Short mmCIF file of C-alpha atoms and ligand atoms in Angstrom, two decimals:
data_model
loop_
_atom_site.label_atom_id
_atom_site.label_comp_id
_atom_site.label_asym_id
_atom_site.label_seq_id
_atom_site.Cartn_x
_atom_site.Cartn_y
_atom_site.Cartn_z
CA MET I 1 -72.24 7.95 35.98
CA ALA I 2 -69.50 6.41 38.08
CA HIS I 3 -69.48 2.58 38.37
CA ALA I 4 -69.19 0.20 41.23
CA VAL I 5 -66.92 -2.93 41.27
CA VAL I 6 -67.75 -6.15 42.81
CA ILE I 7 -64.82 -8.61 43.42
CA LEU I 8 -65.85 -12.45 43.91
CA ALA I 9 -63.37 -13.74 46.31
CA ALA I 10 -65.11 -16.39 48.59
CA GLY I 11 -63.84 -19.46 47.07
CA LEU I 12 -61.16 -21.75 48.98
CA GLY I 13 -59.05 -22.31 45.90
CA THR I 14 -58.68 -26.09 46.44
CA ARG I 15 -56.32 -26.50 43.72
CA MET I 16 -53.54 -24.36 45.49
CA LYS I 17 -53.30 -27.16 48.11
CA SER I 18 -52.98 -24.43 50.85
CA ARG I 19 -54.23 -23.44 54.14
CA LEU I 20 -54.29 -19.69 52.93
CA PRO I 21 -57.25 -18.42 51.26
CA LYS I 22 -56.32 -18.32 47.47
CA VAL I 23 -57.07 -14.56 47.18
CA LEU I 24 -54.42 -13.88 50.04
CA HIS I 25 -51.52 -15.73 48.24
CA PRO I 26 -48.78 -13.18 47.86
CA LEU I 27 -47.91 -12.28 44.35
CA LEU I 28 -44.83 -10.10 44.41
CA GLY I 29 -45.32 -9.70 48.20
CA LYS I 30 -49.01 -8.28 47.71
CA PRO I 31 -52.13 -10.52 48.04
CA LEU I 32 -53.82 -11.47 44.84
CA VAL I 33 -57.03 -9.73 45.73
CA GLY I 34 -55.06 -6.48 46.52
CA TYR I 35 -54.35 -6.20 42.94
CA CYS I 36 -58.13 -6.42 42.01
CA LEU I 37 -58.68 -3.91 44.67
CA ASP I 38 -56.27 -1.25 43.43
CA THR I 39 -57.48 -1.87 39.85
CA ALA I 40 -60.95 -1.32 40.93
CA PHE I 41 -60.17 2.01 42.61
CA ALA I 42 -57.93 3.12 39.80
CA SER I 43 -60.77 2.55 37.26
CA GLY I 44 -62.71 5.36 39.21
CA ALA I 45 -65.09 2.97 40.99
CA GLU I 46 -67.41 4.85 43.34
CA LYS I 47 -67.85 1.73 45.58
CA VAL I 48 -66.06 -1.59 45.76
CA VAL I 49 -67.48 -4.70 47.24
CA VAL I 50 -65.55 -7.90 47.94
CA VAL I 51 -67.57 -11.08 48.40
CA ILE I 52 -65.74 -13.15 50.99
CA GLY I 53 -66.21 -16.61 52.36
CA HIS I 54 -63.27 -18.92 52.89
CA GLY I 55 -60.84 -17.04 55.48
CA ALA I 56 -63.26 -14.15 55.55
CA LYS I 57 -61.76 -12.85 58.78
CA GLN I 58 -58.39 -12.92 57.41
CA VAL I 59 -59.12 -11.21 54.25
CA ARG I 60 -61.14 -8.52 55.96
CA GLN I 61 -58.23 -7.78 58.38
CA THR I 62 -55.81 -7.58 55.52
CA PHE I 63 -57.74 -4.67 53.83
CA GLU I 64 -59.04 -2.95 56.85
CA GLY I 65 -58.96 0.90 56.43
CA TYR I 66 -59.53 1.17 52.75
CA PRO I 67 -62.22 3.88 52.25
CA ASN I 68 -65.21 3.05 50.00
CA LEU I 69 -64.68 -0.72 50.37
CA SER I 70 -67.30 -3.06 51.76
CA PHE I 71 -67.21 -6.75 52.41
CA VAL I 72 -70.17 -9.11 52.12
CA VAL I 73 -69.91 -12.78 53.32
CA GLN I 74 -70.86 -15.66 51.20
CA GLU I 75 -71.51 -18.42 53.85
CA GLN I 76 -71.64 -21.43 51.43
CA GLN I 77 -69.79 -21.37 48.17
CA LEU I 78 -72.71 -22.30 45.84
CA GLY I 79 -71.17 -20.62 42.60
CA THR I 80 -70.35 -17.50 41.08
CA ALA I 81 -73.97 -16.15 40.65
CA HIS I 82 -74.70 -16.85 44.29
CA ALA I 83 -71.60 -14.99 45.21
CA LEU I 84 -72.55 -11.92 43.05
CA ALA I 85 -76.16 -12.07 44.77
CA GLN I 86 -74.58 -11.51 48.18
CA ALA I 87 -73.67 -7.89 47.09
CA ARG I 88 -77.23 -7.02 46.51
CA PRO I 89 -77.90 -5.60 49.83
CA VAL I 90 -75.05 -3.20 49.63
CA LEU I 91 -75.58 -2.17 45.95
CA ALA I 92 -79.57 -2.59 45.66
CA GLY I 93 -79.99 1.23 45.17
CA PHE I 94 -76.95 1.76 43.28
CA PRO I 95 -77.96 3.36 39.80
CA GLY I 96 -74.77 3.23 37.78
CA PRO I 97 -72.98 0.25 35.94
CA ILE I 98 -71.79 -2.63 38.14
CA VAL I 99 -68.65 -4.16 37.09
CA VAL I 100 -67.89 -7.77 38.23
CA THR I 101 -64.35 -9.23 38.33
CA GLN I 102 -62.74 -12.36 40.14
CA GLY I 103 -60.45 -12.10 42.99
CA ASP I 104 -58.10 -14.70 41.39
CA THR I 105 -57.48 -12.64 38.25
CA PRO I 106 -54.78 -9.89 39.35
CA LEU I 107 -53.29 -8.61 36.14
CA THR I 108 -56.68 -7.08 34.61
CA ARG I 109 -55.93 -3.52 33.41
CA VAL I 110 -57.64 -0.44 34.25
CA GLU I 111 -58.50 0.41 30.82
CA THR I 112 -60.12 -2.98 30.44
CA LEU I 113 -62.75 -2.15 33.23
CA THR I 114 -63.58 1.26 31.96
CA GLY I 115 -63.65 -0.09 28.33
CA LEU I 116 -66.26 -2.53 29.35
CA VAL I 117 -68.48 0.02 30.83
CA GLU I 118 -68.15 1.95 27.76
CA ALA I 119 -69.11 -1.04 25.57
CA MET I 120 -72.24 -1.70 27.73
CA GLN I 121 -73.26 2.00 27.32
CA GLU I 122 -72.56 2.12 23.47
CA GLY I 123 -74.38 -1.12 22.93
CA ALA I 124 -77.20 0.33 24.74
CA THR I 125 -77.62 -2.96 26.51
CA GLY I 126 -77.75 -4.31 30.10
CA MET I 127 -74.74 -6.59 29.95
CA ALA I 128 -71.20 -6.52 28.62
CA MET I 129 -68.40 -9.00 28.91
CA LEU I 130 -64.84 -9.37 27.97
CA THR I 131 -63.78 -12.43 25.90
CA MET I 132 -60.17 -13.75 24.87
CA LYS I 133 -58.78 -16.19 22.69
CA LEU I 134 -56.47 -18.79 24.19
CA ASP I 135 -54.34 -21.37 22.49
CA ASP I 136 -55.04 -23.69 25.27
CA PRO I 137 -58.54 -22.98 26.64
CA THR I 138 -58.68 -25.97 29.17
CA GLY I 139 -60.56 -25.14 32.29
CA TYR I 140 -62.22 -21.86 31.04
CA GLY I 141 -65.72 -21.34 30.20
CA ARG I 142 -66.20 -21.41 26.35
CA ILE I 143 -68.18 -18.53 24.56
CA LEU I 144 -70.92 -19.70 22.22
CA ARG I 145 -71.83 -17.17 19.33
CA ASP I 146 -74.44 -17.44 16.47
CA GLU I 147 -73.89 -17.18 12.78
CA HIS I 148 -73.81 -13.47 12.93
CA GLY I 149 -71.24 -13.46 15.75
CA GLU I 150 -73.63 -12.58 18.62
CA ILE I 151 -72.89 -14.04 21.94
CA LEU I 152 -75.50 -16.71 22.83
CA GLY I 153 -74.01 -18.16 25.95
CA ASN I 154 -71.08 -19.64 27.77
CA VAL I 155 -70.48 -23.22 28.51
CA GLU I 156 -68.25 -24.38 31.42
CA HIS I 157 -65.38 -26.68 30.46
CA LYS I 158 -66.91 -29.50 32.71
CA ASP I 159 -70.33 -29.11 31.06
CA ALA I 160 -69.09 -28.92 27.39
CA THR I 161 -69.11 -31.31 24.65
CA PRO I 162 -66.09 -32.26 22.84
CA GLU I 163 -67.11 -29.87 20.07
CA GLN I 164 -67.64 -26.88 22.37
CA ARG I 165 -64.24 -27.85 24.09
CA ALA I 166 -62.57 -27.09 20.76
CA ILE I 167 -63.61 -23.63 21.00
CA CYS I 168 -60.86 -21.25 21.90
CA GLU I 169 -62.73 -18.11 22.60
CA ILE I 170 -63.05 -18.02 26.30
CA ASN I 171 -64.79 -16.22 29.36
CA PRO I 172 -61.99 -14.35 31.39
CA GLY I 173 -64.76 -13.56 34.06
CA VAL I 174 -64.97 -9.75 33.72
CA TYR I 175 -68.46 -8.40 33.21
CA CYS I 176 -70.47 -5.21 33.31
CA PHE I 177 -74.13 -4.79 34.09
CA ASP I 178 -76.77 -2.17 34.55
CA SER I 179 -78.91 -2.08 37.55
CA SER I 180 -81.39 -4.72 36.13
CA LEU I 181 -78.69 -7.00 37.30
CA TRP I 182 -80.38 -8.06 40.60
CA GLU I 183 -83.53 -9.04 39.29
CA LYS I 184 -81.94 -11.08 36.35
CA LEU I 185 -79.70 -12.71 38.97
CA ALA I 186 -82.55 -14.18 40.78
CA GLN I 187 -83.49 -16.23 37.70
CA VAL I 188 -80.05 -18.29 37.65
CA ASP I 189 -80.44 -21.79 38.67
CA ASN I 190 -78.16 -24.67 39.37
CA GLN I 191 -79.03 -27.16 36.74
CA ASN I 192 -75.50 -28.16 35.65
CA ALA I 193 -72.68 -30.45 36.22
CA ALA I 194 -71.32 -28.90 39.33
CA ARG I 195 -74.67 -28.16 40.82
CA GLU I 196 -73.45 -24.49 41.06
CA TYR I 197 -75.14 -21.16 40.42
CA TYR I 198 -73.20 -20.06 37.32
CA LEU I 199 -72.54 -16.20 36.74
CA PRO I 200 -72.16 -16.72 33.06
CA ASP I 201 -75.76 -17.94 32.74
CA LEU I 202 -76.79 -14.19 32.91
CA ILE I 203 -75.83 -14.12 29.15
CA ARG I 204 -78.72 -16.32 28.25
CA ILE I 205 -81.17 -14.61 30.60
CA TYR I 206 -80.24 -11.17 29.11
CA ARG I 207 -80.73 -12.53 25.76
CA GLU I 208 -84.10 -14.09 26.77
CA ALA I 209 -85.13 -10.72 28.08
CA GLY I 210 -84.48 -9.35 24.42
CA GLN I 211 -80.98 -7.90 25.07
CA LYS I 212 -77.69 -8.34 23.13
CA VAL I 213 -74.76 -9.00 25.37
CA ALA I 214 -71.94 -6.58 24.28
CA SER I 215 -68.42 -7.82 24.20
CA THR I 216 -64.85 -6.67 24.04
CA ALA I 217 -62.00 -8.95 23.04
CA SER I 218 -58.68 -8.76 24.89
CA LYS I 219 -55.42 -9.56 22.99
CA ASP I 220 -53.32 -9.53 26.07
CA THR I 221 -53.43 -12.98 27.22
CA GLY I 222 -51.47 -12.08 30.26
CA GLU I 223 -53.88 -9.68 31.79
CA LEU I 224 -56.73 -12.18 32.22
CA LEU I 225 -54.87 -15.17 33.57
CA GLY I 226 -56.70 -16.78 36.44
CA VAL I 227 -54.91 -18.19 39.20
CA ASN I 228 -56.02 -21.57 40.22
CA SER I 229 -52.84 -23.48 40.90
CA ARG I 230 -49.33 -22.78 42.01
CA ALA I 231 -48.10 -23.12 38.60
CA GLN I 232 -50.54 -20.42 37.35
CA LEU I 233 -49.35 -18.19 40.34
CA ALA I 234 -45.76 -18.51 39.20
CA GLU I 235 -46.72 -17.61 35.65
CA VAL I 236 -48.65 -14.69 36.57
CA GLU I 237 -45.70 -13.70 38.71
CA ARG I 238 -43.48 -14.12 35.87
CA ILE I 239 -45.45 -11.82 33.74
CA LEU I 240 -45.90 -9.22 36.30
CA LEU I 241 -42.18 -8.97 37.01
CA GLN I 242 -41.40 -8.86 33.32
CA ARG I 243 -43.66 -5.85 33.26
CA LEU I 244 -42.12 -4.13 36.31
CA ARG I 245 -38.49 -4.75 34.85
CA ALA I 246 -39.34 -3.41 31.49
CA HIS I 247 -40.92 -0.35 33.03
CA TRP I 248 -37.82 0.54 35.18
CA MET I 249 -35.33 0.01 32.30
CA ALA I 250 -37.43 2.34 30.41
CA GLN I 251 -36.89 4.90 33.42
CA GLY I 252 -33.13 4.40 33.02
CA VAL I 253 -32.23 1.68 35.23
CA ARG I 254 -29.49 -0.77 34.44
CA MET I 255 -30.21 -4.48 35.01
CA ILE I 256 -27.59 -7.07 34.40
CA GLN I 257 -29.31 -10.33 33.74
CA PRO I 258 -32.67 -8.71 34.28
CA GLU I 259 -34.38 -12.15 34.25
CA THR I 260 -32.65 -12.93 37.64
CA ILE I 261 -33.89 -9.75 39.21
CA TYR I 262 -36.90 -9.72 41.52
CA LEU I 263 -38.77 -6.57 42.59
CA GLU I 264 -41.99 -5.75 43.91
CA PRO I 265 -44.60 -3.26 42.70
CA ALA I 266 -43.94 -0.48 45.44
CA VAL I 267 -40.20 -0.37 44.70
CA GLU I 268 -38.87 2.96 43.26
CA LEU I 269 -35.90 3.23 41.27
CA ALA I 270 -34.14 6.40 39.91
CA ALA I 271 -32.20 6.78 36.65
CA ASP I 272 -28.80 5.16 36.55
CA VAL I 273 -29.46 2.67 39.40
CA THR I 274 -27.41 -0.49 38.47
CA LEU I 275 -28.74 -3.93 39.63
CA TRP I 276 -26.46 -6.80 39.41
CA PRO I 277 -27.84 -10.43 38.89
CA GLY I 278 -29.91 -12.02 41.70
CA VAL I 279 -30.95 -8.61 43.34
CA VAL I 280 -34.03 -8.85 45.53
CA LEU I 281 -35.85 -5.68 46.21
CA ARG I 282 -38.85 -5.73 48.29
CA GLY I 283 -41.62 -3.55 49.79
CA GLN I 284 -41.14 0.26 49.91
CA THR I 285 -37.45 -0.02 48.74
CA ARG I 286 -36.39 3.24 47.09
CA LEU I 287 -32.98 3.68 45.35
CA GLY I 288 -31.67 7.15 44.49
CA GLU I 289 -29.78 8.24 41.27
CA GLY I 290 -26.60 6.22 40.46
CA VAL I 291 -27.21 3.66 43.33
CA GLU I 292 -25.48 0.38 42.67
CA VAL I 293 -26.64 -2.84 44.34
CA GLY I 294 -24.41 -5.73 44.10
CA ALA I 295 -25.28 -9.43 43.33
CA TYR I 296 -27.59 -11.36 45.55
CA ALA I 297 -28.21 -8.35 47.99
CA VAL I 298 -31.71 -8.37 49.60
CA LEU I 299 -33.39 -5.04 50.37
CA SER I 300 -36.62 -4.69 52.05
CA ASP I 301 -38.25 -1.32 52.89
CA THR I 302 -34.86 0.32 52.64
CA THR I 303 -33.81 3.71 51.23
CA VAL I 304 -30.58 4.32 49.60
CA GLU I 305 -29.90 7.93 48.61
CA ALA I 306 -28.28 8.97 45.43
CA GLY I 307 -24.75 7.65 45.11
CA GLY I 308 -25.08 5.07 47.85
CA ARG I 309 -23.69 1.60 47.26
CA ILE I 310 -24.77 -1.79 48.46
CA LYS I 311 -22.19 -4.48 47.69
CA SER I 312 -23.10 -8.18 47.06
CA HIS I 313 -24.80 -10.48 49.48
CA THR I 314 -25.94 -7.66 51.88
CA VAL I 315 -29.32 -8.01 53.42
CA CYS I 316 -31.11 -4.68 54.62
CA ASP I 317 -34.41 -4.48 56.27
CA GLU I 318 -35.89 -1.07 57.09
CA ALA I 319 -32.59 0.54 56.89
CA TYR I 320 -31.49 4.18 55.58
CA VAL I 321 -28.46 4.55 53.66
CA SER I 322 -27.27 8.24 52.85
CA SER I 323 -25.44 9.38 49.71
CA GLY I 324 -21.94 8.29 49.56
CA ALA I 325 -22.33 5.56 52.16
CA TYR I 326 -21.39 2.20 51.25
CA VAL I 327 -22.42 -1.25 52.73
CA GLY I 328 -21.30 -4.85 52.39
CA PRO I 329 -20.34 -7.22 50.99
CA PHE I 330 -22.01 -9.69 53.37
CA ALA I 331 -23.27 -6.91 55.83
CA ARG I 332 -26.69 -7.05 57.62
CA LEU I 333 -28.63 -3.95 58.34
CA ARG I 334 -31.64 -4.62 60.41
CA PRO I 335 -34.62 -2.16 61.25
CA ARG I 336 -33.60 1.30 62.08
CA ALA I 337 -30.07 1.02 60.78
CA TYR I 338 -29.22 4.61 59.57
CA LEU I 339 -26.06 5.53 57.88
CA GLU I 340 -25.30 9.34 57.29
CA GLU I 341 -23.28 10.56 54.40
CA GLY I 342 -20.21 8.74 53.64
CA ALA I 343 -20.57 6.14 56.53
CA HIS I 344 -19.25 2.72 55.80
CA VAL I 345 -20.28 -0.85 56.94
CA GLY I 346 -18.06 -3.75 55.90
CA ASN I 347 -18.31 -7.36 55.84
CA PHE I 348 -19.88 -9.52 58.41
CA VAL I 349 -21.13 -6.42 60.40
CA GLU I 350 -24.58 -6.39 61.82
CA LEU I 351 -26.42 -3.18 62.72
CA LYS I 352 -29.82 -2.78 64.64
CA ASN I 353 -31.45 0.42 65.56
CA ALA I 354 -28.03 2.02 65.16
CA ARG I 355 -27.03 5.29 63.74
CA LEU I 356 -23.57 5.91 61.91
CA GLY I 357 -22.42 9.62 61.76
CA LYS I 358 -20.84 11.09 58.84
CA LYS I 359 -17.92 9.16 57.51
CA ALA I 360 -17.90 6.79 60.55
CA LYS I 361 -16.78 3.27 59.70
CA VAL I 362 -17.39 -0.24 61.10
CA GLY I 363 -15.29 -2.26 58.76
CA HIS I 364 -15.48 -5.79 59.74
CA LEU I 365 -17.11 -8.41 61.99
CA ALA I 366 -18.97 -6.14 64.43
CA TYR I 367 -22.48 -5.91 66.07
CA LEU I 368 -23.88 -2.60 67.02
CA GLY I 369 -27.38 -2.63 68.47
CA ASP I 370 -29.25 0.22 70.03
CA ALA I 371 -26.26 2.41 69.45
CA GLU I 372 -25.22 5.81 68.18
CA VAL I 373 -21.84 6.62 66.67
CA GLY I 374 -20.60 10.08 66.03
CA GLU I 375 -18.83 11.35 62.76
CA GLU I 376 -15.47 10.10 61.68
CA SER I 377 -15.44 7.35 64.54
CA ASN I 378 -13.85 4.18 63.78
CA ILE I 379 -15.08 0.81 65.19
CA GLY I 380 -12.61 -1.89 65.06
CA ALA I 381 -13.01 -5.52 64.05
CA GLY I 382 -14.89 -7.64 66.49
CA VAL I 383 -16.43 -4.87 68.43
CA ILE I 384 -19.74 -5.84 70.15
CA THR I 385 -22.25 -3.68 71.90
CA ALA I 386 -23.61 -5.78 74.66
CA ASN I 387 -27.11 -4.04 74.53
CA TYR I 388 -29.29 -6.77 76.25
CA ASP I 389 -29.15 -7.82 79.80
CA GLY I 390 -31.47 -10.70 79.45
CA GLN I 391 -34.25 -8.46 80.38
CA GLN I 392 -33.86 -4.86 78.87
CA LYS I 393 -32.10 -3.30 75.91
CA HIS I 394 -29.69 -0.40 76.82
CA ARG I 395 -27.97 2.14 74.75
CA THR I 396 -24.39 2.54 73.65
CA THR I 397 -23.29 6.39 72.68
CA ILE I 398 -20.30 7.04 71.07
CA GLY I 399 -19.00 10.43 70.12
CA LYS I 400 -17.08 11.97 67.40
CA ARG I 401 -13.87 10.85 66.25
CA VAL I 402 -13.62 7.87 68.74
CA PHE I 403 -11.47 4.96 68.11
CA VAL I 404 -12.90 1.76 69.43
CA GLY I 405 -10.07 -0.82 69.30
CA SER I 406 -10.65 -4.48 67.95
CA ASN I 407 -12.56 -6.93 69.78
CA SER I 408 -13.69 -4.55 72.60
CA VAL I 409 -17.02 -5.17 74.39
CA LEU I 410 -19.16 -2.12 75.17
CA ILE I 411 -21.34 -2.95 77.93
CA ALA I 412 -24.42 -0.75 77.72
CA PRO I 413 -25.69 1.64 79.00
CA VAL I 414 -22.26 3.36 78.21
CA THR I 415 -21.01 6.56 76.76
CA LEU I 416 -17.67 7.07 74.92
CA ALA I 417 -17.07 10.85 74.76
CA ASP I 418 -15.77 12.71 71.81
CA GLY I 419 -12.15 12.10 70.90
CA SER I 420 -11.88 9.09 73.19
CA PHE I 421 -9.69 5.80 72.40
CA ILE I 422 -10.50 2.35 73.51
CA ALA I 423 -7.63 -0.03 73.66
CA GLY I 424 -8.22 -3.33 71.92
CA GLY I 425 -9.82 -6.16 73.64
CA SER I 426 -11.35 -3.99 76.45
CA GLY I 427 -14.50 -4.69 78.26
CA ILE I 428 -15.82 -1.19 78.75
CA ASN I 429 -18.77 -0.77 81.41
CA GLN I 430 -18.03 2.70 82.54
CA ASP I 431 -18.29 6.12 80.53
CA VAL I 432 -15.03 7.28 79.02
CA PRO I 433 -14.52 11.04 79.09
CA GLU I 434 -13.55 13.21 76.14
CA ASP I 435 -10.12 12.54 74.80
CA ALA I 436 -9.21 9.87 77.34
CA LEU I 437 -7.57 6.56 76.71
CA ALA I 438 -9.40 3.63 78.17
CA ILE I 439 -7.77 0.27 78.65
CA ALA I 440 -9.87 -2.45 80.34
CA ARG I 441 -8.17 -5.90 80.22
CA GLU I 442 -5.59 -7.82 81.93
CA ARG I 443 -2.01 -6.42 81.64
CA GLN I 444 0.23 -8.60 79.63
CA ARG I 445 2.95 -10.56 81.53
CA ASN I 446 5.90 -11.91 79.53
CA ILE I 447 7.76 -14.74 81.33
CA GLU I 448 11.40 -14.81 80.10
CA GLY I 449 12.62 -18.06 79.00
CA TYR I 450 9.63 -20.04 79.88
CA MET I 451 9.19 -22.07 76.59
CA LYS I 452 12.76 -22.92 76.39
CA ARG I 453 12.94 -24.41 79.97
CA LYS I 454 9.82 -26.28 79.03
CA ARG I 455 11.32 -27.91 75.96
CA ASP I 456 14.63 -28.55 77.90
CA ASP I 457 12.61 -30.33 80.51
CA GLY I 458 10.92 -32.59 78.03
CA ARG I 459 14.25 -34.08 76.82
C1 UD1 H 1 -64.89 -19.05 36.27
C2 UD1 H 1 -66.16 -18.89 35.34
C3 UD1 H 1 -65.56 -19.40 33.86
C4 UD1 H 1 -64.49 -18.58 33.55
C5 UD1 H 1 -63.24 -18.38 34.63
C6 UD1 H 1 -62.47 -17.47 34.38
C7 UD1 H 1 -68.10 -19.46 36.45
C8 UD1 H 1 -69.22 -20.47 36.73
N1 UD1 H 1 -67.20 -19.73 35.62
O1 UD1 H 1 -64.59 -20.34 36.46
O2 UD1 H 1 -66.76 -19.39 32.92
O3 UD1 H 1 -63.79 -18.95 32.25
O4 UD1 H 1 -63.83 -18.06 35.75
O5 UD1 H 1 -61.25 -17.38 35.31
O6 UD1 H 1 -68.24 -18.38 36.82
N2 UD1 H 1 -66.08 -17.65 44.01
C9 UD1 H 1 -66.92 -17.20 45.00
N3 UD1 H 1 -68.07 -17.98 45.40
C10 UD1 H 1 -68.19 -19.13 44.90
C11 UD1 H 1 -67.52 -19.47 43.65
C12 UD1 H 1 -66.47 -18.81 43.36
O7 UD1 H 1 -66.72 -16.24 45.48
O8 UD1 H 1 -69.19 -19.79 45.33
C13 UD1 H 1 -65.10 -16.74 43.52
C14 UD1 H 1 -63.70 -17.41 43.72
O9 UD1 H 1 -63.16 -17.07 44.82
C15 UD1 H 1 -62.91 -16.96 42.48
C16 UD1 H 1 -63.95 -16.39 41.45
O10 UD1 H 1 -65.29 -16.60 42.10
O11 UD1 H 1 -62.26 -15.63 42.75
C17 UD1 H 1 -63.96 -17.69 40.42
O12 UD1 H 1 -64.23 -18.95 40.92
P1 UD1 H 1 -63.43 -20.04 40.36
O13 UD1 H 1 -64.12 -21.36 41.17
O14 UD1 H 1 -62.08 -19.94 40.32
O15 UD1 H 1 -64.06 -20.32 38.90
P2 UD1 H 1 -63.56 -20.88 37.58
O16 UD1 H 1 -63.71 -22.33 37.68
O17 UD1 H 1 -62.13 -20.43 37.28
CA1 CA H 2 -60.65 -19.11 38.39
#
């Protein structure tokens, strides 16, 4: 019988000191609760319910379009048991196991969720939970056990006596219940320090109903860390980054000073990729075999085919770099920059919605926007496409084997046909025919002896 997963995510997260709801805080570019959702679905959940409250609209919008996902709203945050009770209308008739996780615990593994379902079934009981030993259990609920090791209950940090606070076994907030959950949940009250309905009180309620609470212990302290503060978010991020780097190095990626390299979960790297220190790879960036990325380059949603090269301090956003093409140092590729095989973009060059044909070159200090450059053309230093007239964008079309001399302004819309040559310093606002030479600047005038006369006059 497949299970359902309820994710509790209605809290504000006061300790984050932020306007953003806690569960939307980005962890390697993806909202915290997104990790919980992905884990829930990967565990084979038939249904996933997210309990939202603070920033409900924002949370709902972020995850629009996920199939088999429902949201329920907890209007007032009266505690974790109250939060879970909000899912009852959606899951009341659901016959299978119900796994409950917290939206602020993003590193929980898929096997941990499925293991808990198994533990409940093997224990032939109605409740199972995870536990974990921590060197510093501050802030967590402590697990109370009897002399036989059976779980008796949980006491929240703020309700605990000094002796109870010395207990290192904690409740990480991951549970599994059978469908008797809803009737048991109705028995939870709010007689405690926080005047909240505590979900872990279900332990006592199940025991009073004559059932044991099954438990599995996790040894991976990383996987159950809750994010309540910025420092904990940074710690979780550190752990996740470490996992990602280790994963890709095992796939054949070379990282120089790996601890300085930032990469997000959707990034894909092939074997023999080399990443120099300080590289940042974001979103759906894909690097093919043997790609080298120089120090401090920042690539977002960018593809570099096998053998492409990105030199240091280059910034690419939604760009495509074909094999044998090379970019930078200090280049900027903006959305829809597309380099065909062997094309080159050099230092201080910006491309936006521009396509460079095979072996086309833009070596230095240029801006190409809304442009197309044919194969083997050469764009000189300081060339600018004037693509914007203050109201509309216009295209510049440059054919094959065109030479555009340095510091020319190409005033779009304009077409330079194959084989044409633009003299340096030209302001081009008319089409140039095939194989023509275009010069569009003042003719130079030399005035003989002028400077000598000036100097002589000055005496
Ligand atoms: C909770 C547990 C504690 C456990 C710890 C593990 C309770 C009472 N305590 O404490 O035993 O050690 O998690 O991380 O359950 N939420 C709601 N509605 C509410 C209150 C909370 O949706 O009314 C959500 C929050 O958004 C959060 C999760 O439940 O995602 C946990 O709430 P939080 O306040 O962080 O609980 P902890 O104090 O960490
Ligand atoms: Ca928490």
